[in-house]
Coordinates of C-alpha atoms and ligand atoms in Angstrom, one line a residue:
X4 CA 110.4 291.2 172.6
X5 CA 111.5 289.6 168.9
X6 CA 109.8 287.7 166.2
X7 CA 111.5 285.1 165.0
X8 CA 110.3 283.5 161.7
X9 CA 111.4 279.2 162.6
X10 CA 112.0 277.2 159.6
X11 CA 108.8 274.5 158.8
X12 CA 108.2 271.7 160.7
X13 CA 108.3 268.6 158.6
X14 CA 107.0 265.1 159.7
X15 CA 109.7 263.3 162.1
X16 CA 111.2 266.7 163.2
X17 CA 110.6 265.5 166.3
X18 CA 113.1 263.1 165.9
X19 CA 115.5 265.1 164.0
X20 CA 114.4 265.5 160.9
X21 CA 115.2 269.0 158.6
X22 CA 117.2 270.1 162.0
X23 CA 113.5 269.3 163.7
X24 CA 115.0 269.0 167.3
X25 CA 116.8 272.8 166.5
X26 CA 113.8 274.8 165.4
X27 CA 111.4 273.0 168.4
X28 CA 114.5 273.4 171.0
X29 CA 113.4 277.5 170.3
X30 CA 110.0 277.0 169.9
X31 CA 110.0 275.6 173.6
X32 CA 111.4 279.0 175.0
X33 CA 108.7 281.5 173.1
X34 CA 106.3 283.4 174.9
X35 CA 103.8 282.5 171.5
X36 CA 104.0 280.2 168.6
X37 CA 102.0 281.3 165.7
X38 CA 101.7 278.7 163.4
X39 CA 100.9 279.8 159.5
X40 CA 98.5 277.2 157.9
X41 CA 97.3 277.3 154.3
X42 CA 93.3 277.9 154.8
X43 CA 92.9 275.3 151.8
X44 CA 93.9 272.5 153.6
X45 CA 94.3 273.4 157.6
X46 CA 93.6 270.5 159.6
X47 CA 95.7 268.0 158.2
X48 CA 98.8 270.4 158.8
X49 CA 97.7 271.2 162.5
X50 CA 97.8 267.5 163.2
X51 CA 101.1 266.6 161.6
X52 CA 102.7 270.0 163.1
X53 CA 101.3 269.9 166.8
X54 CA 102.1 266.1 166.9
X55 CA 105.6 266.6 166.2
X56 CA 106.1 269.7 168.9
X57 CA 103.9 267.5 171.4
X58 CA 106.3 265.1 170.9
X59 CA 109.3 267.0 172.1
X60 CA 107.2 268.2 175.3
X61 CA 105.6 271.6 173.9
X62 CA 101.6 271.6 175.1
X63 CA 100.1 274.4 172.9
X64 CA 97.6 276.7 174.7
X65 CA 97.2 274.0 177.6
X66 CA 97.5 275.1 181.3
X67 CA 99.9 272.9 183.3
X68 CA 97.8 270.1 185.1
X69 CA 96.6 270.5 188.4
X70 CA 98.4 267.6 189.8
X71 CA 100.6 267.3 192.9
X72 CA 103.5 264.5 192.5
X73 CA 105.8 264.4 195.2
X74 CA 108.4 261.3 195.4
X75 CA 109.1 259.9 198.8
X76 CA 111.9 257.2 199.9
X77 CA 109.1 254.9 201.6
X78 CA 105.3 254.9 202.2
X79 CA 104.2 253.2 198.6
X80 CA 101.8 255.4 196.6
X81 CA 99.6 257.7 197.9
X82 CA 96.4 258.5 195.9
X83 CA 93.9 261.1 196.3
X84 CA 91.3 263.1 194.5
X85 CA 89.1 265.6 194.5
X86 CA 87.0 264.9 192.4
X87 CA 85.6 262.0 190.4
X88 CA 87.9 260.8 187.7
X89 CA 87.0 259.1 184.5
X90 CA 90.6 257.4 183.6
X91 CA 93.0 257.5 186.6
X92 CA 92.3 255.0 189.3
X93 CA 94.8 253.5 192.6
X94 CA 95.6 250.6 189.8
X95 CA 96.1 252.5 186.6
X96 CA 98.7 255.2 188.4
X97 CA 100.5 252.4 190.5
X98 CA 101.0 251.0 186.8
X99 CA 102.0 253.9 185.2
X100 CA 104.3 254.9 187.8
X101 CA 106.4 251.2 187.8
X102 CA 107.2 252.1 184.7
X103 CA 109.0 255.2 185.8
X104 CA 110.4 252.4 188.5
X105 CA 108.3 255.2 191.0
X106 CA 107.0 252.9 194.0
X107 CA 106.8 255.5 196.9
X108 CA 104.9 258.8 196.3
X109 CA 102.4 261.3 197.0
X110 CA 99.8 261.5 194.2
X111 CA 96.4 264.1 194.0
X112 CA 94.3 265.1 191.3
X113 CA 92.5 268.3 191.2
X114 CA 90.3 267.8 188.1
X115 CA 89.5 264.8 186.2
X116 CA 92.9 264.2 184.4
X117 CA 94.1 261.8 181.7
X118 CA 97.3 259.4 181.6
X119 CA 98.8 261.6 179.3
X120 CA 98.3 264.2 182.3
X121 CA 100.2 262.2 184.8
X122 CA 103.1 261.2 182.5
X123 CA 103.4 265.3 181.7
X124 CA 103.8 266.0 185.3
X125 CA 106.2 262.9 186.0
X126 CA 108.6 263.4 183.2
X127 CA 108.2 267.0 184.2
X128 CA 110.0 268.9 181.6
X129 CA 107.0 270.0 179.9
X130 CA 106.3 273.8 178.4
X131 CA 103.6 275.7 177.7
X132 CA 103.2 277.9 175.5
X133 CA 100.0 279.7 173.8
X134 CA 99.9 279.2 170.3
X135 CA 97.5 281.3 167.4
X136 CA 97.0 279.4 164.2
X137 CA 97.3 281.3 161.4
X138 CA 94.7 280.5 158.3
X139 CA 96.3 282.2 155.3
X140 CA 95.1 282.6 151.3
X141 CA 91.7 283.7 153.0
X142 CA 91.5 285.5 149.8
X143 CA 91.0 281.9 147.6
X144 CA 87.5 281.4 149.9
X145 CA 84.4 282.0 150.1
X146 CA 82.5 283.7 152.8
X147 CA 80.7 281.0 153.4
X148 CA 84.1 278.9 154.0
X149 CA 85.4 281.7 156.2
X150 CA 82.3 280.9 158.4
X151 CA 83.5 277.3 159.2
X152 CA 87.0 277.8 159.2
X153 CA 86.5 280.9 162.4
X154 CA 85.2 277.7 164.1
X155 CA 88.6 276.5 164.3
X156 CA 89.7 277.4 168.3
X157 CA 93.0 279.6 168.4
X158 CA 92.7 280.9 164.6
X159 CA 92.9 284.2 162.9
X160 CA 92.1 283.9 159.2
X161 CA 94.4 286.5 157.0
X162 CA 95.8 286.6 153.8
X163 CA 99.1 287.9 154.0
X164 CA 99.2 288.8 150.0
X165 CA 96.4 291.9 150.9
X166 CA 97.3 292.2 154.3
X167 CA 93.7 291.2 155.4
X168 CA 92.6 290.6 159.2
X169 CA 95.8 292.0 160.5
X170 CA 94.0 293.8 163.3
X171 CA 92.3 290.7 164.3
X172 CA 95.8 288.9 164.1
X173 CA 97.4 292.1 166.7
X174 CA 94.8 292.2 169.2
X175 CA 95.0 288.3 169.4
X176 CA 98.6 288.3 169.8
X177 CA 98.4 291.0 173.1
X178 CA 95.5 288.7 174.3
X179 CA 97.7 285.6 174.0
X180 CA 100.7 287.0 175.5
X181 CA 98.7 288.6 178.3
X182 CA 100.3 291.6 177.8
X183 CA 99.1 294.5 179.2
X184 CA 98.6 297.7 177.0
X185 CA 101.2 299.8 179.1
X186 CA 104.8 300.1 179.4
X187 CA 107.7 301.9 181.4
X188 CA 109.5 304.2 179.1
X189 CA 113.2 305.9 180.1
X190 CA 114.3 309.1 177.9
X191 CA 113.4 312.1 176.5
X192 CA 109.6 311.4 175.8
X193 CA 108.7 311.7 179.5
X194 CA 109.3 313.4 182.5
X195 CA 109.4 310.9 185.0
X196 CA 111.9 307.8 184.8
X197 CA 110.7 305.5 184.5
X198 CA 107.3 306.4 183.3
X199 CA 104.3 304.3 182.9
X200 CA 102.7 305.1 179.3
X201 CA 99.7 303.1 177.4
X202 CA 100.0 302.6 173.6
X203 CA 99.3 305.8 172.2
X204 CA 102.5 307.1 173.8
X205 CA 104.6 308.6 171.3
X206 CA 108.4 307.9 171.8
X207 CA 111.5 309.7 170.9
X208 CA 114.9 308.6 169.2
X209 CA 116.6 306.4 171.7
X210 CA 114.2 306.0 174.2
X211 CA 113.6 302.5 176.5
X212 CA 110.6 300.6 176.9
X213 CA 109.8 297.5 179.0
X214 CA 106.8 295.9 178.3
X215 CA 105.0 294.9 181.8
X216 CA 103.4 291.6 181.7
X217 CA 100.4 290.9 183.3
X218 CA 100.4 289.1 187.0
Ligands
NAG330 C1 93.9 273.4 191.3 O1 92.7 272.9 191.9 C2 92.3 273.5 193.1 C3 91.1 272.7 193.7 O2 90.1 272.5 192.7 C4 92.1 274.9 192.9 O3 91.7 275.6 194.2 C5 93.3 275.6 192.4 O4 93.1 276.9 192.1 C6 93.8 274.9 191.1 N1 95.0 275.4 190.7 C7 95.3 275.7 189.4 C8 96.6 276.2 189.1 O5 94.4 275.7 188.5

């Protein structure tokens, strides 16, 4: 596992701006994005950032939707649901899929999904990827503002400068990664090899650890 620190995201990366297309090419293959926002003005940097890596196919802390799509050769459009929807009926998905020049498939919704939904699972080349927000200066607020800003889903307020929070920030990150707290070490430090050890373990010089993600 490797931190790597991406340059900013600037408005139009998306479509190649500041070597946009580069830095969200890598952001696609992380297991988590943290993204560091100043605390004084958050929102308006969330918008601009997740729009440009929504718009190169990154869906930040989304699960994939629970949509069958299956092209066929004949047989027109299939729809079915299983359960009431709100956007998506026979019309607007026959619609949506002539633009993708789609006229024979099978189609069912498992939850009440959005066009955006469908067009993610027809285009199909979609990632997801959990994503922590990072709310730095928390130093230049007040308590009171700290209240409002924990509001904001996904965040960890810290201030980097004191080093403030960071234990919130950690035990986020393992949640996020659904990592579990124990790995397989090889080497000196045990006496089985592998051996499975929890987080207090203490390692020796040129010992080997996999982290084992959680099923
Ligand atoms: C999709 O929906 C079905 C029916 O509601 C459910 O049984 C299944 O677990 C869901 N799958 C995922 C990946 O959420």
């Amino acid at each position: 596992m490797y931190l790597l620190d991406l340059p900013g995201i600037i408005e139009g990366a998306k479509d190649g701006k500041g070597r946009g297309r580069q830095v969200i090419a890598v952001a696609r293959t992380c297991s988590l994005i943290f993204i560091v926002l100043d605390v004084l003005k958050p929102l308006g940097h969330k918008r601009l950032i997740e729009h440009e890596l929504e718009g190169f196919g990154l869906r930040l802390n989304k699960q994939p939707p629970n949509i069958t799509f299956r092209k066929k050769d004949k047989g027109g459009i299939n729809f079915q649901t299983t359960c009431a929807q709100s956007e998506l009926d026979l019309e607007t998905v026959k619609s949506i899929l002539s633009e993708y020049r789609i006229h024979n498939a099978d189609i069912t919704l498992r939850y009440d999904a959005t066009s955006d939904d469908l067009i993610d699972v027809i285009e199909g080349n979609r990632v997801y990827v959990p994503c922590i927000y990072l709310l730095n200066k928390i130093d230049q607020i007040s308590i009171e503002e700290l209240d409002i800003i924990y509001k904001i889903p996904h965040c960890v307020p810290i201030s980097a400068h004191h080093k403030w929070n960071f234990d919130d920030l950690l035990e986020k990150m393992w949640e996020y990664l659904q990592l579990v707290r124990i790995a397989l070490v090889w080497g000196s430090s045990v006496k089985h090899q592998p051996q499975k050890v929890g987080k207090d373990h203490i390692l020796c010089d040129e010992d080997v650890v996999q982290i084992v993600k959680k099923v």
